[in-house]
PDB file of C-alpha atoms in Angstrom:
ATOM      1  CA  UNK P  94      45.710   2.299 182.961  1.00 55.00           C
ATOM      2  CA  UNK P  95      49.311   4.089 183.794  1.00 62.00           C
ATOM      3  CA  UNK P  96      48.953   7.628 185.414  1.00 85.00           C
ATOM      4  CA  UNK P  97      51.725   9.348 182.921  1.00 92.00           C
ATOM      5  CA  UNK P  98      50.088  11.791 180.436  1.00 96.00           C
ATOM      6  CA  UNK P  99      48.792  11.383 177.023  1.00 97.00           C
ATOM      7  CA  UNK P 100      50.185  14.465 174.815  1.00 97.00           C
ATOM      8  CA  UNK P 101      48.268  15.554 172.207  1.00 98.00           C
ATOM      9  CA  UNK P 102      49.905  17.294 169.434  1.00 98.00           C
ATOM     10  CA  UNK P 103      47.312  19.082 167.608  1.00 97.00           C
ATOM     11  CA  UNK P 104      46.243  22.075 166.506  1.00 97.00           C
ATOM     12  CA  UNK P 105      42.674  22.171 165.699  1.00 95.00           C
ATOM     13  CA  UNK P 106      40.844  23.192 168.576  1.00 95.00           C
ATOM     14  CA  UNK P 107      37.520  21.554 167.905  1.00 92.00           C
ATOM     15  CA  UNK P 108      39.642  18.360 167.176  1.00 93.00           C
ATOM     16  CA  UNK P 109      41.535  18.958 170.791  1.00 95.00           C
ATOM     17  CA  UNK P 110      37.721  19.167 172.622  1.00 94.00           C
ATOM     18  CA  UNK P 111      36.674  16.292 170.759  1.00 93.00           C
ATOM     19  CA  UNK P 112      39.437  14.555 172.076  1.00 95.00           C
ATOM     20  CA  UNK P 113      39.346  15.581 175.414  1.00 95.00           C
ATOM     21  CA  UNK P 114      35.656  14.710 175.165  1.00 93.00           C
ATOM     22  CA  UNK P 115      36.261  11.021 174.041  1.00 93.00           C
ATOM     23  CA  UNK P 116      38.728  10.662 177.162  1.00 94.00           C
ATOM     24  CA  UNK P 117      36.402  11.391 179.459  1.00 94.00           C
ATOM     25  CA  UNK P 118      33.838   9.324 178.056  1.00 92.00           C
ATOM     26  CA  UNK P 119      36.250   6.517 177.994  1.00 91.00           C
ATOM     27  CA  UNK P 120      37.194   7.171 181.426  1.00 92.00           C
ATOM     28  CA  UNK P 121      40.027   7.473 180.070  1.00 93.00           C
ATOM     29  CA  UNK P 122      41.931  10.019 183.615  1.00 93.00           C
ATOM     30  CA  UNK P 123      45.706   9.916 182.132  1.00 94.00           C
ATOM     31  CA  UNK P 124      46.407  14.109 182.319  1.00 96.00           C
ATOM     32  CA  UNK P 125      45.791  15.241 178.773  1.00 97.00           C
ATOM     33  CA  UNK P 126      48.708  17.882 177.967  1.00 97.00           C
ATOM     34  CA  UNK P 127      48.144  19.501 174.577  1.00 98.00           C
ATOM     35  CA  UNK P 128      51.091  21.167 171.917  1.00 97.00           C
ATOM     36  CA  UNK P 129      49.533  23.237 169.661  1.00 97.00           C
ATOM     37  CA  UNK P 130      52.165  23.369 167.267  1.00 97.00           C
ATOM     38  CA  UNK P 131      55.379  21.605 166.166  1.00 97.00           C
ATOM     39  CA  UNK P 132      57.538  23.889 167.949  1.00 96.00           C
ATOM     40  CA  UNK P 133      55.737  23.639 171.114  1.00 96.00           C
ATOM     41  CA  UNK P 134      55.740  19.906 170.890  1.00 96.00           C
ATOM     42  CA  UNK P 135      59.251  19.405 170.390  1.00 96.00           C
ATOM     43  CA  UNK P 136      60.023  21.841 173.228  1.00 95.00           C
ATOM     44  CA  UNK P 137      57.534  20.019 175.524  1.00 95.00           C
ATOM     45  CA  UNK P 138      59.130  16.763 175.017  1.00 96.00           C
ATOM     46  CA  UNK P 139      63.110  17.524 174.364  1.00 94.00           C
ATOM     47  CA  UNK P 140      62.794  20.874 175.890  1.00 89.00           C
ATOM     48  CA  UNK P 141      65.654  23.233 175.917  1.00 72.00           C
ATOM     49  CA  UNK P 142      64.988  24.208 179.636  1.00 68.00           C
ATOM     50  CA  UNK P 143      65.824  20.703 181.134  1.00 67.00           C
ATOM     51  CA  UNK P 144      61.847  20.283 182.078  1.00 67.00           C
ATOM     52  CA  UNK P 145      60.030  17.680 179.838  1.00 78.00           C
ATOM     53  CA  UNK P 146      57.171  15.396 180.166  1.00 85.00           C
ATOM     54  CA  UNK P 147      57.559  11.673 179.820  1.00 91.00           C
ATOM     55  CA  UNK P 148      54.334  10.508 178.123  1.00 95.00           C
ATOM     56  CA  UNK P 149      52.505   7.330 178.026  1.00 94.00           C
ATOM     57  CA  UNK P 150      51.404   7.674 174.391  1.00 96.00           C
ATOM     58  CA  UNK P 151      51.613  10.895 171.890  1.00 98.00           C
ATOM     59  CA  UNK P 152      48.773  11.451 169.546  1.00 98.00           C
ATOM     60  CA  UNK P 153      50.345  13.416 166.641  1.00 98.00           C
ATOM     61  CA  UNK P 154      48.762  14.819 163.790  1.00 97.00           C
ATOM     62  CA  UNK P 155      50.460  15.530 160.551  1.00 97.00           C
ATOM     63  CA  UNK P 156      49.294  19.135 159.541  1.00 95.00           C
ATOM     64  CA  UNK P 157      50.833  21.122 162.056  1.00 97.00           C
ATOM     65  CA  UNK P 158      51.709  25.028 162.242  1.00 97.00           C
ATOM     66  CA  UNK P 159      55.544  25.948 162.594  1.00 97.00           C
ATOM     67  CA  UNK P 160      57.182  22.395 162.361  1.00 97.00           C
ATOM     68  CA  UNK P 161      55.016  19.625 160.504  1.00 97.00           C
ATOM     69  CA  UNK P 162      53.954  16.584 162.027  1.00 97.00           C
ATOM     70  CA  UNK P 163      56.951  14.249 160.212  1.00 98.00           C
ATOM     71  CA  UNK P 164      59.430  16.343 161.325  1.00 98.00           C
ATOM     72  CA  UNK P 165      58.689  16.157 164.599  1.00 98.00           C
ATOM     73  CA  UNK P 166      57.866  12.421 164.524  1.00 98.00           C
ATOM     74  CA  UNK P 167      61.719  12.441 163.079  1.00 98.00           C
ATOM     75  CA  UNK P 168      63.187  14.691 165.592  1.00 97.00           C
ATOM     76  CA  UNK P 169      61.596  12.836 168.573  1.00 97.00           C
ATOM     77  CA  UNK P 170      62.979   9.185 166.857  1.00 98.00           C
ATOM     78  CA  UNK P 171      66.083  10.426 166.773  1.00 97.00           C
ATOM     79  CA  UNK P 172      66.193  11.680 170.298  1.00 94.00           C
ATOM     80  CA  UNK P 173      67.323   8.916 172.642  1.00 92.00           C
ATOM     81  CA  UNK P 174      64.773  10.540 175.662  1.00 91.00           C
ATOM     82  CA  UNK P 175      61.736   9.429 173.378  1.00 94.00           C
ATOM     83  CA  UNK P 176      62.557   7.224 170.657  1.00 95.00           C
ATOM     84  CA  UNK P 177      61.286   4.246 172.279  1.00 94.00           C
ATOM     85  CA  UNK P 178      57.919   6.851 173.527  1.00 95.00           C
ATOM     86  CA  UNK P 179      54.877   5.255 171.969  1.00 96.00           C
ATOM     87  CA  UNK P 180      53.771   7.423 169.025  1.00 98.00           C
ATOM     88  CA  UNK P 181      50.187   7.193 167.447  1.00 98.00           C
ATOM     89  CA  UNK P 182      49.595   9.050 163.871  1.00 98.00           C
ATOM     90  CA  UNK P 183      46.068  10.755 164.435  1.00 96.00           C
ATOM     91  CA  UNK P 184      45.593  12.416 161.781  1.00 94.00           C
ATOM     92  CA  UNK P 185      42.804  13.514 158.749  1.00 92.00           C
ATOM     93  CA  UNK P 186      45.535  12.928 156.067  1.00 89.00           C
ATOM     94  CA  UNK P 187      44.371  10.344 153.485  1.00 87.00           C
ATOM     95  CA  UNK P 188      47.204  10.691 151.393  1.00 93.00           C
ATOM     96  CA  UNK P 189      49.019   7.477 150.856  1.00 95.00           C
ATOM     97  CA  UNK P 190      52.727   9.189 151.054  1.00 96.00           C
ATOM     98  CA  UNK P 191      52.252  10.444 154.639  1.00 96.00           C
ATOM     99  CA  UNK P 192      51.199   6.917 155.667  1.00 96.00           C
ATOM    100  CA  UNK P 193      54.270   5.665 154.492  1.00 97.00           C
ATOM    101  CA  UNK P 194      56.690   8.705 155.772  1.00 97.00           C
ATOM    102  CA  UNK P 195      54.721   8.017 158.826  1.00 97.00           C
ATOM    103  CA  UNK P 196      55.929   4.037 159.495  1.00 98.00           C
ATOM    104  CA  UNK P 197      59.002   4.687 157.668  1.00 98.00           C
ATOM    105  CA  UNK P 198      59.585   7.574 160.575  1.00 98.00           C
ATOM    106  CA  UNK P 199      58.742   4.943 163.424  1.00 97.00           C
ATOM    107  CA  UNK P 200      55.473   5.567 164.289  1.00 98.00           C
ATOM    108  CA  UNK P 201      53.784   2.782 166.145  1.00 97.00           C
ATOM    109  CA  UNK P 202      50.398   3.461 164.406  1.00 96.00           C
ATOM    110  CA  UNK P 203      48.615   5.470 161.828  1.00 97.00           C
ATOM    111  CA  UNK P 204      44.876   6.273 162.352  1.00 96.00           C
ATOM    112  CA  UNK P 205      42.698   8.065 160.466  1.00 95.00           C
ATOM    113  CA  UNK P 206      40.529  10.068 162.291  1.00 93.00           C
ATOM    114  CA  UNK P 207      36.696   9.342 161.733  1.00 92.00           C
ATOM    115  CA  UNK P 208      34.513  12.583 161.229  1.00 87.00           C
ATOM    116  CA  UNK P 209      31.820  11.012 163.156  1.00 91.00           C
ATOM    117  CA  UNK P 210      32.028  11.580 167.219  1.00 90.00           C
ATOM    118  CA  UNK P 211      30.974   8.006 168.353  1.00 93.00           C
ATOM    119  CA  UNK P 212      33.190   6.716 165.651  1.00 95.00           C
ATOM    120  CA  UNK P 213      36.049   8.938 166.996  1.00 93.00           C
ATOM    121  CA  UNK P 214      35.065   8.017 170.982  1.00 92.00           C
ATOM    122  CA  UNK P 215      35.372   4.291 170.200  1.00 94.00           C
ATOM    123  CA  UNK P 216      38.969   5.284 168.388  1.00 95.00           C
ATOM    124  CA  UNK P 217      39.896   6.849 171.362  1.00 93.00           C
ATOM    125  CA  UNK P 218      38.588   4.065 173.504  1.00 92.00           C
ATOM    126  CA  UNK P 219      40.618   1.448 171.881  1.00 95.00           C
ATOM    127  CA  UNK P 220      43.657   3.231 171.764  1.00 95.00           C
ATOM    128  CA  UNK P 221      43.428   4.122 175.486  1.00 92.00           C
ATOM    129  CA  UNK P 222      43.056   0.339 176.070  1.00 92.00           C
ATOM    130  CA  UNK P 223      45.769  -1.234 173.691  1.00 95.00           C
ATOM    131  CA  UNK P 224      48.675   1.997 174.408  1.00 94.00           C
ATOM    132  CA  UNK P 225      47.605   1.988 178.567  1.00 92.00           C
ATOM    133  CA  UNK P 226      46.585  -0.654 179.569  1.00 90.00           C
ATOM    134  CA  UNK P 227      47.745  -3.917 177.210  1.00 92.00           C
ATOM    135  CA  UNK P 228      51.005  -2.566 176.046  1.00 92.00           C
ATOM    136  CA  UNK P 229      53.885  -3.189 177.821  1.00 90.00           C
ATOM    137  CA  UNK P 230      56.264  -0.424 177.319  1.00 85.00           C
ATOM    138  CA  UNK P 231      60.218  -0.796 177.292  1.00 82.00           C
ATOM    139  CA  UNK P 232      61.762  -0.537 181.023  1.00 80.00           C
ATOM    140  CA  UNK P 233      63.109   3.248 181.591  1.00 70.00           C
TER     141      UNK P 233
END
């Protein structure tokens, strides 16, 4: 697996803890960088201070404070620095409009968060296996 960080954009502390536990359970050792709202995520990834994180994959919730997830996705796709970064929408939203909008804004994947921890752990394992091990990212 790559050593680049995984960026989790999530405001729910329980989901942050679950994601961290699922990564640990699956021996995914990439650093986990957390942004707890959309504005923090944009600063982290597109920062005005010149220092930005270059993640292996971004896990993006849609229901975020300050800047919603779809707006974050659009801004990340519109910026050359993050236009090719894998973005997995990982959300509890079951709204068909959110799925359509996510793909129209070029999310690489849309996954509904399972409520059950074992199922959630399996989803995280599969995300890690695919995006960190099997996927061939574009050249830098």
